[in-house]
């Protein structure tokens, strides 16, 4: 397990860099870049899912809608308790 942890830590450092030498503006810039990439990936997923969703039966659409609503409701509830 120790070697696996070292490998994971190494990858995190390679991907995230050493933030101890960054100032607040650079950290925010990094966060903005990560958020932008995340948004682009969600847009790609959303477009692909729309095609899939269009081919679902009404029952399958209803199940997918319920699943996504449930997930969204849980996240909203968690945010409400975090405040």
PDB file of N, CA, C and O in Angstrom:
ATOM      1  N   UNK A   1       0.811  -1.220   0.000  1.00  0.00           N
ATOM      2  CA  UNK A   1       0.000   0.000   0.000  1.00  0.00           C
ATOM      3  C   UNK A   1       0.847   1.274   0.000  1.00  0.00           C
ATOM      4  O   UNK A   1       0.448   2.264  -0.580  1.00  0.00           O
ATOM      5  N   UNK A   2       2.015   1.242   0.660  1.00  0.00           N
ATOM      6  CA  UNK A   2       2.861   2.429   0.716  1.00  0.00           C
ATOM      7  C   UNK A   2       3.309   2.878  -0.658  1.00  0.00           C
ATOM      8  O   UNK A   2       3.300   4.073  -0.970  1.00  0.00           O
ATOM      9  N   UNK A   3       3.711   1.925  -1.493  1.00  0.00           N
ATOM     10  CA  UNK A   3       4.157   2.278  -2.843  1.00  0.00           C
ATOM     11  C   UNK A   3       3.000   2.828  -3.670  1.00  0.00           C
ATOM     12  O   UNK A   3       3.175   3.751  -4.457  1.00  0.00           O
ATOM     13  N   UNK A   4       1.818   2.250  -3.490  1.00  0.00           N
ATOM     14  CA  UNK A   4       0.651   2.742  -4.233  1.00  0.00           C
ATOM     15  C   UNK A   4       0.321   4.170  -3.837  1.00  0.00           C
ATOM     16  O   UNK A   4       0.019   5.012  -4.678  1.00  0.00           O
ATOM     17  N   UNK A   5       0.408   4.446  -2.525  1.00  0.00           N
ATOM     18  CA  UNK A   5       0.125   5.798  -2.052  1.00  0.00           C
ATOM     19  C   UNK A   5       1.144   6.786  -2.610  1.00  0.00           C
ATOM     20  O   UNK A   5       0.789   7.888  -3.026  1.00  0.00           O
ATOM     21  N   UNK A   6       2.400   6.399  -2.623  1.00  0.00           N
ATOM     22  CA  UNK A   6       3.445   7.276  -3.171  1.00  0.00           C
ATOM     23  C   UNK A   6       3.183   7.572  -4.636  1.00  0.00           C
ATOM     24  O   UNK A   6       3.376   8.700  -5.103  1.00  0.00           O
ATOM     25  N   UNK A   7       2.740   6.550  -5.364  1.00  0.00           N
ATOM     26  CA  UNK A   7       2.439   6.739  -6.783  1.00  0.00           C
ATOM     27  C   UNK A   7       1.281   7.732  -6.955  1.00  0.00           C
ATOM     28  O   UNK A   7       1.343   8.646  -7.785  1.00  0.00           O
ATOM     29  N   UNK A   8       0.228   7.557  -6.156  1.00  0.00           N
ATOM     30  CA  UNK A   8      -0.919   8.467  -6.235  1.00  0.00           C
ATOM     31  C   UNK A   8      -0.487   9.888  -5.868  1.00  0.00           C
ATOM     32  O   UNK A   8      -0.828  10.857  -6.559  1.00  0.00           O
ATOM     33  N   UNK A   9       0.283  10.032  -4.803  1.00  0.00           N
ATOM     34  CA  UNK A   9       0.752  11.352  -4.383  1.00  0.00           C
ATOM     35  C   UNK A   9       1.590  11.998  -5.479  1.00  0.00           C
ATOM     36  O   UNK A   9       1.475  13.200  -5.738  1.00  0.00           O
ATOM     37  N   UNK A  10       2.409  11.208  -6.128  1.00  0.00           N
ATOM     38  CA  UNK A  10       3.236  11.716  -7.218  1.00  0.00           C
ATOM     39  C   UNK A  10       2.369  12.229  -8.367  1.00  0.00           C
ATOM     40  O   UNK A  10       2.622  13.300  -8.927  1.00  0.00           O
ATOM     41  N   UNK A  11       1.329  11.483  -8.706  1.00  0.00           N
ATOM     42  CA  UNK A  11       0.438  11.915  -9.788  1.00  0.00           C
ATOM     43  C   UNK A  11      -0.311  13.187  -9.418  1.00  0.00           C
ATOM     44  O   UNK A  11      -0.490  14.078 -10.251  1.00  0.00           O
ATOM     45  N   UNK A  12      -0.732  13.284  -8.172  1.00  0.00           N
ATOM     46  CA  UNK A  12      -1.432  14.486  -7.720  1.00  0.00           C
ATOM     47  C   UNK A  12      -0.510  15.693  -7.838  1.00  0.00           C
ATOM     48  O   UNK A  12      -0.907  16.759  -8.316  1.00  0.00           O
ATOM     49  N   UNK A  13       0.727  15.531  -7.422  1.00  0.00           N
ATOM     50  CA  UNK A  13       1.681  16.641  -7.516  1.00  0.00           C
ATOM     51  C   UNK A  13       1.950  17.021  -8.956  1.00  0.00           C
ATOM     52  O   UNK A  13       2.035  18.198  -9.288  1.00  0.00           O
ATOM     53  N   UNK A  14       2.067  16.020  -9.833  1.00  0.00           N
ATOM     54  CA  UNK A  14       2.310  16.300 -11.241  1.00  0.00           C
ATOM     55  C   UNK A  14       1.131  17.048 -11.853  1.00  0.00           C
ATOM     56  O   UNK A  14       1.307  17.972 -12.637  1.00  0.00           O
ATOM     57  N   UNK A  15      -0.078  16.641 -11.478  1.00  0.00           N
ATOM     58  CA  UNK A  15      -1.274  17.262 -12.052  1.00  0.00           C
ATOM     59  C   UNK A  15      -1.600  18.591 -11.398  1.00  0.00           C
ATOM     60  O   UNK A  15      -2.093  19.502 -12.045  1.00  0.00           O
ATOM     61  N   UNK A  16      -1.345  18.705 -10.121  1.00  0.00           N
ATOM     62  CA  UNK A  16      -1.714  19.919  -9.408  1.00  0.00           C
ATOM     63  C   UNK A  16      -0.566  20.859  -9.165  1.00  0.00           C
ATOM     64  O   UNK A  16      -0.758  22.029  -8.880  1.00  0.00           O
ATOM     65  N   UNK A  17       0.631  20.353  -9.268  1.00  0.00           N
ATOM     66  CA  UNK A  17       1.793  21.189  -9.020  1.00  0.00           C
ATOM     67  C   UNK A  17       1.967  21.487  -7.550  1.00  0.00           C
ATOM     68  O   UNK A  17       1.208  21.045  -6.703  1.00  0.00           O
ATOM     69  N   UNK A  18       2.975  22.249  -7.240  1.00  0.00           N
ATOM     70  CA  UNK A  18       3.283  22.631  -5.864  1.00  0.00           C
ATOM     71  C   UNK A  18       2.629  23.981  -5.599  1.00  0.00           C
ATOM     72  O   UNK A  18       3.151  25.022  -5.979  1.00  0.00           O
ATOM     73  N   UNK A  19       1.505  23.969  -4.944  1.00  0.00           N
ATOM     74  CA  UNK A  19       0.757  25.201  -4.700  1.00  0.00           C
ATOM     75  C   UNK A  19       1.389  26.067  -3.619  1.00  0.00           C
ATOM     76  O   UNK A  19       1.024  27.224  -3.478  1.00  0.00           O
ATOM     77  N   UNK A  20       2.327  25.511  -2.886  1.00  0.00           N
ATOM     78  CA  UNK A  20       2.918  26.294  -1.802  1.00  0.00           C
ATOM     79  C   UNK A  20       3.688  27.497  -2.338  1.00  0.00           C
ATOM     80  O   UNK A  20       3.925  28.447  -1.606  1.00  0.00           O
ATOM     81  N   UNK A  21       4.042  27.474  -3.601  1.00  0.00           N
ATOM     82  CA  UNK A  21       4.800  28.577  -4.187  1.00  0.00           C
ATOM     83  C   UNK A  21       3.918  29.520  -5.006  1.00  0.00           C
ATOM     84  O   UNK A  21       4.406  30.474  -5.588  1.00  0.00           O
ATOM     85  N   UNK A  22       2.606  29.241  -5.037  1.00  0.00           N
ATOM     86  CA  UNK A  22       1.689  30.072  -5.815  1.00  0.00           C
ATOM     87  C   UNK A  22       1.018  31.100  -4.918  1.00  0.00           C
ATOM     88  O   UNK A  22       0.741  30.846  -3.750  1.00  0.00           O
ATOM     89  N   UNK A  23       0.736  32.230  -5.490  1.00  0.00           N
ATOM     90  CA  UNK A  23      -0.044  33.237  -4.782  1.00  0.00           C
ATOM     91  C   UNK A  23      -1.525  33.021  -5.041  1.00  0.00           C
ATOM     92  O   UNK A  23      -1.922  32.204  -5.885  1.00  0.00           O
ATOM     93  N   UNK A  24      -2.354  33.745  -4.323  1.00  0.00           N
ATOM     94  CA  UNK A  24      -3.800  33.602  -4.448  1.00  0.00           C
ATOM     95  C   UNK A  24      -4.290  33.795  -5.893  1.00  0.00           C
ATOM     96  O   UNK A  24      -5.127  33.009  -6.357  1.00  0.00           O
ATOM     97  N   UNK A  25      -3.788  34.782  -6.634  1.00  0.00           N
ATOM     98  CA  UNK A  25      -4.265  34.944  -8.012  1.00  0.00           C
ATOM     99  C   UNK A  25      -3.977  33.715  -8.884  1.00  0.00           C
ATOM    100  O   UNK A  25      -4.825  33.304  -9.675  1.00  0.00           O
ATOM    101  N   UNK A  26      -2.793  33.118  -8.713  1.00  0.00           N
ATOM    102  CA  UNK A  26      -2.451  31.946  -9.511  1.00  0.00           C
ATOM    103  C   UNK A  26      -3.317  30.744  -9.120  1.00  0.00           C
ATOM    104  O   UNK A  26      -3.720  29.962  -9.982  1.00  0.00           O
ATOM    105  N   UNK A  27      -3.590  30.613  -7.836  1.00  0.00           N
ATOM    106  CA  UNK A  27      -4.447  29.512  -7.390  1.00  0.00           C
ATOM    107  C   UNK A  27      -5.844  29.671  -7.983  1.00  0.00           C
ATOM    108  O   UNK A  27      -6.442  28.709  -8.477  1.00  0.00           O
ATOM    109  N   UNK A  28      -6.358  30.902  -7.977  1.00  0.00           N
ATOM    110  CA  UNK A  28      -7.671  31.144  -8.569  1.00  0.00           C
ATOM    111  C   UNK A  28      -7.659  30.914 -10.076  1.00  0.00           C
ATOM    112  O   UNK A  28      -8.623  30.384 -10.641  1.00  0.00           O
ATOM    113  N   UNK A  29      -6.569  31.303 -10.737  1.00  0.00           N
ATOM    114  CA  UNK A  29      -6.449  31.048 -12.172  1.00  0.00           C
ATOM    115  C   UNK A  29      -6.483  29.546 -12.449  1.00  0.00           C
ATOM    116  O   UNK A  29      -7.133  29.093 -13.404  1.00  0.00           O
ATOM    117  N   UNK A  30      -5.765  28.781 -11.640  1.00  0.00           N
ATOM    118  CA  UNK A  30      -5.770  27.322 -11.798  1.00  0.00           C
ATOM    119  C   UNK A  30      -7.174  26.762 -11.600  1.00  0.00           C
ATOM    120  O   UNK A  30      -7.624  25.903 -12.357  1.00  0.00           O
ATOM    121  N   UNK A  31      -7.858  27.263 -10.563  1.00  0.00           N
ATOM    122  CA  UNK A  31      -9.214  26.795 -10.297  1.00  0.00           C
ATOM    123  C   UNK A  31     -10.134  27.140 -11.469  1.00  0.00           C
ATOM    124  O   UNK A  31     -10.970  26.328 -11.876  1.00  0.00           O
ATOM    125  N   UNK A  32      -9.984  28.330 -12.030  1.00  0.00           N
ATOM    126  CA  UNK A  32     -10.802  28.739 -13.176  1.00  0.00           C
ATOM    127  C   UNK A  32     -10.550  27.829 -14.376  1.00  0.00           C
ATOM    128  O   UNK A  32     -11.487  27.432 -15.075  1.00  0.00           O
ATOM    129  N   UNK A  33      -9.302  27.472 -14.609  1.00  0.00           N
ATOM    130  CA  UNK A  33      -8.975  26.584 -15.733  1.00  0.00           C
ATOM    131  C   UNK A  33      -9.580  25.202 -15.529  1.00  0.00           C
ATOM    132  O   UNK A  33     -10.129  24.610 -16.469  1.00  0.00           O
ATOM    133  N   UNK A  34      -9.500  24.697 -14.308  1.00  0.00           N
ATOM    134  CA  UNK A  34     -10.084  23.394 -14.008  1.00  0.00           C
ATOM    135  C   UNK A  34     -11.598  23.451 -14.192  1.00  0.00           C
ATOM    136  O   UNK A  34     -12.203  22.547 -14.776  1.00  0.00           O
ATOM    137  N   UNK A  35     -12.210  24.513 -13.715  1.00  0.00           N
ATOM    138  CA  UNK A  35     -13.660  24.667 -13.840  1.00  0.00           C
ATOM    139  C   UNK A  35     -14.081  24.756 -15.305  1.00  0.00           C
ATOM    140  O   UNK A  35     -15.106  24.194 -15.701  1.00  0.00           O
ATOM    141  N   UNK A  36     -13.298  25.453 -16.113  1.00  0.00           N
ATOM    142  CA  UNK A  36     -13.603  25.579 -17.536  1.00  0.00           C
ATOM    143  C   UNK A  36     -13.520  24.221 -18.229  1.00  0.00           C
ATOM    144  O   UNK A  36     -14.393  23.873 -19.034  1.00  0.00           O
ATOM    145  N   UNK A  37     -12.473  23.450 -17.898  1.00  0.00           N
ATOM    146  CA  UNK A  37     -12.360  22.110 -18.487  1.00  0.00           C
ATOM    147  C   UNK A  37     -13.530  21.235 -18.052  1.00  0.00           C
ATOM    148  O   UNK A  37     -14.087  20.486 -18.853  1.00  0.00           O
ATOM    149  N   UNK A  38     -13.905  21.346 -16.786  1.00  0.00           N
ATOM    150  CA  UNK A  38     -15.038  20.574 -16.291  1.00  0.00           C
ATOM    151  C   UNK A  38     -16.315  20.948 -17.053  1.00  0.00           C
ATOM    152  O   UNK A  38     -17.077  20.070 -17.474  1.00  0.00           O
ATOM    153  N   UNK A  39     -16.535  22.248 -17.250  1.00  0.00           N
ATOM    154  CA  UNK A  39     -17.720  22.707 -17.966  1.00  0.00           C
ATOM    155  C   UNK A  39     -17.729  22.182 -19.404  1.00  0.00           C
ATOM    156  O   UNK A  39     -18.769  21.735 -19.905  1.00  0.00           O
ATOM    157  N   UNK A  40     -16.579  22.199 -20.064  1.00  0.00           N
ATOM    158  CA  UNK A  40     -16.487  21.681 -21.432  1.00  0.00           C
ATOM    159  C   UNK A  40     -16.826  20.194 -21.469  1.00  0.00           C
ATOM    160  O   UNK A  40     -17.553  19.727 -22.358  1.00  0.00           O
ATOM    161  N   UNK A  41     -16.329  19.450 -20.496  1.00  0.00           N
ATOM    162  CA  UNK A  41     -16.600  18.016 -20.452  1.00  0.00           C
ATOM    163  C   UNK A  41     -18.071  17.734 -20.170  1.00  0.00           C
ATOM    164  O   UNK A  41     -18.651  16.812 -20.749  1.00  0.00           O
ATOM    165  N   UNK A  42     -18.692  18.535 -19.308  1.00  0.00           N
ATOM    166  CA  UNK A  42     -20.119  18.354 -19.020  1.00  0.00           C
ATOM    167  C   UNK A  42     -20.938  18.687 -20.262  1.00  0.00           C
ATOM    168  O   UNK A  42     -21.930  18.009 -20.562  1.00  0.00           O
ATOM    169  N   UNK A  43     -20.539  19.713 -21.013  1.00  0.00           N
ATOM    170  CA  UNK A  43     -21.242  20.046 -22.247  1.00  0.00           C
ATOM    171  C   UNK A  43     -21.169  18.891 -23.248  1.00  0.00           C
ATOM    172  O   UNK A  43     -22.169  18.563 -23.893  1.00  0.00           O
ATOM    173  N   UNK A  44     -20.007  18.264 -23.386  1.00  0.00           N
ATOM    174  CA  UNK A  44     -19.869  17.110 -24.275  1.00  0.00           C
ATOM    175  C   UNK A  44     -20.754  15.966 -23.812  1.00  0.00           C
ATOM    176  O   UNK A  44     -21.433  15.321 -24.616  1.00  0.00           O
ATOM    177  N   UNK A  45     -20.744  15.707 -22.506  1.00  0.00           N
ATOM    178  CA  UNK A  45     -21.567  14.640 -21.950  1.00  0.00           C
ATOM    179  C   UNK A  45     -23.043  14.940 -22.157  1.00  0.00           C
ATOM    180  O   UNK A  45     -23.825  14.067 -22.529  1.00  0.00           O
ATOM    181  N   UNK A  46     -23.426  16.184 -21.944  1.00  0.00           N
ATOM    182  CA  UNK A  46     -24.822  16.580 -22.100  1.00  0.00           C
ATOM    183  C   UNK A  46     -25.295  16.373 -23.536  1.00  0.00           C
ATOM    184  O   UNK A  46     -26.396  15.864 -23.774  1.00  0.00           O
ATOM    185  N   UNK A  47     -24.470  16.737 -24.494  1.00  0.00           N
ATOM    186  CA  UNK A  47     -24.832  16.570 -25.905  1.00  0.00           C
ATOM    187  C   UNK A  47     -24.983  15.087 -26.254  1.00  0.00           C
ATOM    188  O   UNK A  47     -25.944  14.691 -26.925  1.00  0.00           O
ATOM    189  N   UNK A  48     -24.055  14.278 -25.784  1.00  0.00           N
ATOM    190  CA  UNK A  48     -24.127  12.832 -26.055  1.00  0.00           C
ATOM    191  C   UNK A  48     -25.341  12.217 -25.363  1.00  0.00           C
ATOM    192  O   UNK A  48     -26.039  11.370 -25.934  1.00  0.00           O
ATOM    193  N   UNK A  49     -25.604  12.667 -24.132  1.00  0.00           N
ATOM    194  CA  UNK A  49     -26.736  12.117 -23.400  1.00  0.00           C
ATOM    195  C   UNK A  49     -28.054  12.509 -24.053  1.00  0.00           C
ATOM    196  O   UNK A  49     -29.007  11.727 -24.063  1.00  0.00           O
ATOM    197  N   UNK A  50     -28.140  13.718 -24.627  1.00  0.00           N
ATOM    198  CA  UNK A  50     -29.374  14.158 -25.289  1.00  0.00           C
ATOM    199  C   UNK A  50     -29.732  13.223 -26.436  1.00  0.00           C
ATOM    200  O   UNK A  50     -30.905  12.885 -26.628  1.00  0.00           O
ATOM    201  N   UNK A  51     -28.725  12.771 -27.165  1.00  0.00           N
ATOM    202  CA  UNK A  51     -28.968  11.836 -28.269  1.00  0.00           C
ATOM    203  C   UNK A  51     -29.472  10.499 -27.705  1.00  0.00           C
ATOM    204  O   UNK A  51     -30.441   9.921 -28.213  1.00  0.00           O
ATOM    205  N   UNK A  52     -28.805  10.027 -26.667  1.00  0.00           N
ATOM    206  CA  UNK A  52     -29.227   8.778 -26.030  1.00  0.00           C
ATOM    207  C   UNK A  52     -30.646   8.909 -25.480  1.00  0.00           C
ATOM    208  O   UNK A  52     -31.498   8.044 -25.706  1.00  0.00           O
ATOM    209  N   UNK A  53     -30.918   9.991 -24.785  1.00  0.00           N
ATOM    210  CA  UNK A  53     -32.216  10.222 -24.148  1.00  0.00           C
ATOM    211  C   UNK A  53     -33.339  10.228 -25.192  1.00  0.00           C
ATOM    212  O   UNK A  53     -34.423   9.701 -24.948  1.00  0.00           O
ATOM    213  N   UNK A  54     -33.063  10.827 -26.346  1.00  0.00           N
ATOM    214  CA  UNK A  54     -34.077  10.908 -27.404  1.00  0.00           C
ATOM    215  C   UNK A  54     -34.516   9.524 -27.866  1.00  0.00           C
ATOM    216  O   UNK A  54     -35.661   9.346 -28.297  1.00  0.00           O
ATOM    217  N   UNK A  55     -33.634   8.535 -27.747  1.00  0.00           N
ATOM    218  CA  UNK A  55     -33.966   7.183 -28.183  1.00  0.00           C
ATOM    219  C   UNK A  55     -34.577   6.298 -27.108  1.00  0.00           C
ATOM    220  O   UNK A  55     -34.914   5.143 -27.368  1.00  0.00           O
ATOM    221  N   UNK A  56     -34.729   6.831 -25.901  1.00  0.00           N
ATOM    222  CA  UNK A  56     -35.297   6.036 -24.814  1.00  0.00           C
ATOM    223  C   UNK A  56     -36.811   5.934 -24.937  1.00  0.00           C
ATOM    224  O   UNK A  56     -37.467   6.820 -25.497  1.00  0.00           O
ATOM    225  N   UNK A  57     -37.350   4.865 -24.362  1.00  0.00           N
ATOM    226  CA  UNK A  57     -38.801   4.728 -24.278  1.00  0.00           C
ATOM    227  C   UNK A  57     -39.318   5.717 -23.235  1.00  0.00           C
ATOM    228  O   UNK A  57     -38.539   6.217 -22.412  1.00  0.00           O
ATOM    229  N   UNK A  58     -40.622   5.996 -23.249  1.00  0.00           N
ATOM    230  CA  UNK A  58     -41.160   6.900 -22.224  1.00  0.00           C
ATOM    231  C   UNK A  58     -40.859   6.419 -20.795  1.00  0.00           C
ATOM    232  O   UNK A  58     -40.559   7.238 -19.920  1.00  0.00           O
ATOM    233  N   UNK A  59     -40.918   5.131 -20.562  1.00  0.00           N
ATOM    234  CA  UNK A  59     -40.624   4.593 -19.235  1.00  0.00           C
ATOM    235  C   UNK A  59     -39.161   4.813 -18.857  1.00  0.00           C
ATOM    236  O   UNK A  59     -38.839   5.156 -17.719  1.00  0.00           O
ATOM    237  N   UNK A  60     -38.273   4.612 -19.825  1.00  0.00           N
ATOM    238  CA  UNK A  60     -36.847   4.826 -19.575  1.00  0.00           C
ATOM    239  C   UNK A  60     -36.556   6.305 -19.321  1.00  0.00           C
ATOM    240  O   UNK A  60     -35.752   6.640 -18.458  1.00  0.00           O
ATOM    241  N   UNK A  61     -37.215   7.174 -20.058  1.00  0.00           N
ATOM    242  CA  UNK A  61     -37.047   8.616 -19.839  1.00  0.00           C
ATOM    243  C   UNK A  61     -37.514   8.992 -18.436  1.00  0.00           C
ATOM    244  O   UNK A  61     -36.856   9.774 -17.745  1.00  0.00           O
ATOM    245  N   UNK A  62     -38.635   8.426 -18.027  1.00  0.00           N
ATOM    246  CA  UNK A  62     -39.163   8.706 -16.696  1.00  0.00           C
ATOM    247  C   UNK A  62     -38.176   8.251 -15.621  1.00  0.00           C
ATOM    248  O   UNK A  62     -37.931   8.968 -14.649  1.00  0.00           O
ATOM    249  N   UNK A  63     -37.578   7.079 -15.811  1.00  0.00           N
ATOM    250  CA  UNK A  63     -36.597   6.570 -14.847  1.00  0.00           C
ATOM    251  C   UNK A  63     -35.352   7.451 -14.826  1.00  0.00           C
ATOM    252  O   UNK A  63     -34.824   7.762 -13.754  1.00  0.00           O
ATOM    253  N   UNK A  64     -34.878   7.862 -15.996  1.00  0.00           N
ATOM    254  CA  UNK A  64     -33.698   8.733 -16.065  1.00  0.00           C
ATOM    255  C   UNK A  64     -33.988  10.077 -15.407  1.00  0.00           C
ATOM    256  O   UNK A  64     -33.162  10.596 -14.650  1.00  0.00           O
ATOM    257  N   UNK A  65     -35.167  10.631 -15.678  1.00  0.00           N
ATOM    258  CA  UNK A  65     -35.544  11.913 -15.069  1.00  0.00           C
ATOM    259  C   UNK A  65     -35.559  11.806 -13.550  1.00  0.00           C
ATOM    260  O   UNK A  65     -35.045  12.681 -12.849  1.00  0.00           O
ATOM    261  N   UNK A  66     -36.138  10.733 -13.039  1.00  0.00           N
ATOM    262  CA  UNK A  66     -36.213  10.537 -11.591  1.00  0.00           C
ATOM    263  C   UNK A  66     -34.824  10.397 -10.990  1.00  0.00           C
ATOM    264  O   UNK A  66     -34.539  10.953  -9.925  1.00  0.00           O
ATOM    265  N   UNK A  67     -33.949   9.679 -11.664  1.00  0.00           N
ATOM    266  CA  UNK A  67     -32.586   9.490 -11.175  1.00  0.00           C
ATOM    267  C   UNK A  67     -31.841  10.818 -11.114  1.00  0.00           C
ATOM    268  O   UNK A  67     -31.207  11.140 -10.105  1.00  0.00           O
ATOM    269  N   UNK A  68     -31.949  11.614 -12.152  1.00  0.00           N
ATOM    270  CA  UNK A  68     -31.251  12.898 -12.172  1.00  0.00           C
ATOM    271  C   UNK A  68     -31.849  13.870 -11.161  1.00  0.00           C
ATOM    272  O   UNK A  68     -31.127  14.622 -10.514  1.00  0.00           O
ATOM    273  N   UNK A  69     -33.181  13.858 -11.014  1.00  0.00           N
ATOM    274  CA  UNK A  69     -33.807  14.729 -10.013  1.00  0.00           C
ATOM    275  C   UNK A  69     -33.358  14.345  -8.613  1.00  0.00           C
ATOM    276  O   UNK A  69     -33.067  15.209  -7.788  1.00  0.00           O
ATOM    277  N   UNK A  70     -33.320  13.048  -8.357  1.00  0.00           N
ATOM    278  CA  UNK A  70     -32.920  12.559  -7.038  1.00  0.00           C
ATOM    279  C   UNK A  70     -31.498  12.999  -6.714  1.00  0.00           C
ATOM    280  O   UNK A  70     -31.215  13.478  -5.621  1.00  0.00           O
ATOM    281  N   UNK A  71     -30.608  12.858  -7.677  1.00  0.00           N
ATOM    282  CA  UNK A  71     -29.214  13.258  -7.485  1.00  0.00           C
ATOM    283  C   UNK A  71     -29.113  14.759  -7.239  1.00  0.00           C
ATOM    284  O   UNK A  71     -28.403  15.215  -6.355  1.00  0.00           O
ATOM    285  N   UNK A  72     -29.864  15.533  -8.010  1.00  0.00           N
ATOM    286  CA  UNK A  72     -29.851  16.989  -7.869  1.00  0.00           C
ATOM    287  C   UNK A  72     -30.418  17.405  -6.516  1.00  0.00           C
ATOM    288  O   UNK A  72     -29.889  18.299  -5.857  1.00  0.00           O
ATOM    289  N   UNK A  73     -31.496  16.752  -6.088  1.00  0.00           N
ATOM    290  CA  UNK A  73     -32.107  17.060  -4.790  1.00  0.00           C
ATOM    291  C   UNK A  73     -31.149  16.769  -3.651  1.00  0.00           C
ATOM    292  O   UNK A  73     -31.056  17.528  -2.691  1.00  0.00           O
ATOM    293  N   UNK A  74     -30.418  15.650  -3.744  1.00  0.00           N
ATOM    294  CA  UNK A  74     -29.466  15.283  -2.693  1.00  0.00           C
ATOM    295  C   UNK A  74     -28.341  16.304  -2.597  1.00  0.00           C
ATOM    296  O   UNK A  74     -27.919  16.681  -1.507  1.00  0.00           O
ATOM    297  N   UNK A  75     -27.856  16.774  -3.738  1.00  0.00           N
ATOM    298  CA  UNK A  75     -26.790  17.777  -3.736  1.00  0.00           C
ATOM    299  C   UNK A  75     -27.282  19.087  -3.153  1.00  0.00           C
ATOM    300  O   UNK A  75     -26.580  19.743  -2.381  1.00  0.00           O
ATOM    301  N   UNK A  76     -28.504  19.480  -3.502  1.00  0.00           N
ATOM    302  CA  UNK A  76     -29.067  20.726  -2.971  1.00  0.00           C
ATOM    303  C   UNK A  76     -29.242  20.625  -1.465  1.00  0.00           C
ATOM    304  O   UNK A  76     -28.964  21.573  -0.734  1.00  0.00           O
ATOM    305  N   UNK A  77     -29.696  19.475  -0.991  1.00  0.00           N
ATOM    306  CA  UNK A  77     -29.882  19.285   0.447  1.00  0.00           C
ATOM    307  C   UNK A  77     -28.544  19.329   1.177  1.00  0.00           C
ATOM    308  O   UNK A  77     -28.427  19.931   2.246  1.00  0.00           O
ATOM    309  N   UNK A  78     -27.527  18.731   0.596  1.00  0.00           N
ATOM    310  CA  UNK A  78     -26.193  18.739   1.206  1.00  0.00           C
ATOM    311  C   UNK A  78     -25.650  20.168   1.286  1.00  0.00           C
ATOM    312  O   UNK A  78     -25.050  20.563   2.287  1.00  0.00           O
ATOM    313  N   UNK A  79     -25.868  20.976   0.233  1.00  0.00           N
ATOM    314  CA  UNK A  79     -25.409  22.367   0.252  1.00  0.00           C
ATOM    315  C   UNK A  79     -26.141  23.172   1.308  1.00  0.00           C
ATOM    316  O   UNK A  79     -25.565  24.019   1.971  1.00  0.00           O
ATOM    317  N   UNK A  80     -27.436  22.893   1.479  1.00  0.00           N
ATOM    318  CA  UNK A  80     -28.225  23.623   2.459  1.00  0.00           C
ATOM    319  C   UNK A  80     -27.696  23.351   3.863  1.00  0.00           C
ATOM    320  O   UNK A  80     -27.592  24.263   4.665  1.00  0.00           O
ATOM    321  N   UNK A  81     -27.304  22.122   4.142  1.00  0.00           N
ATOM    322  CA  UNK A  81     -26.787  21.774   5.466  1.00  0.00           C
ATOM    323  C   UNK A  81     -25.352  22.247   5.663  1.00  0.00           C
ATOM    324  O   UNK A  81     -24.902  22.391   6.788  1.00  0.00           O
ATOM    325  N   UNK A  82     -24.648  22.491   4.560  1.00  0.00           N
ATOM    326  CA  UNK A  82     -23.263  22.961   4.669  1.00  0.00           C
ATOM    327  C   UNK A  82     -23.199  24.438   5.055  1.00  0.00           C
ATOM    328  O   UNK A  82     -22.205  24.907   5.587  1.00  0.00           O
ATOM    329  N   UNK A  83     -24.270  25.171   4.773  1.00  0.00           N
ATOM    330  CA  UNK A  83     -24.280  26.622   5.083  1.00  0.00           C
ATOM    331  C   UNK A  83     -24.458  26.890   6.508  1.00  0.00           C
ATOM    332  O   UNK A  83     -24.633  26.664   7.451  1.00  0.00           O
TER     333      UNK A  83
END
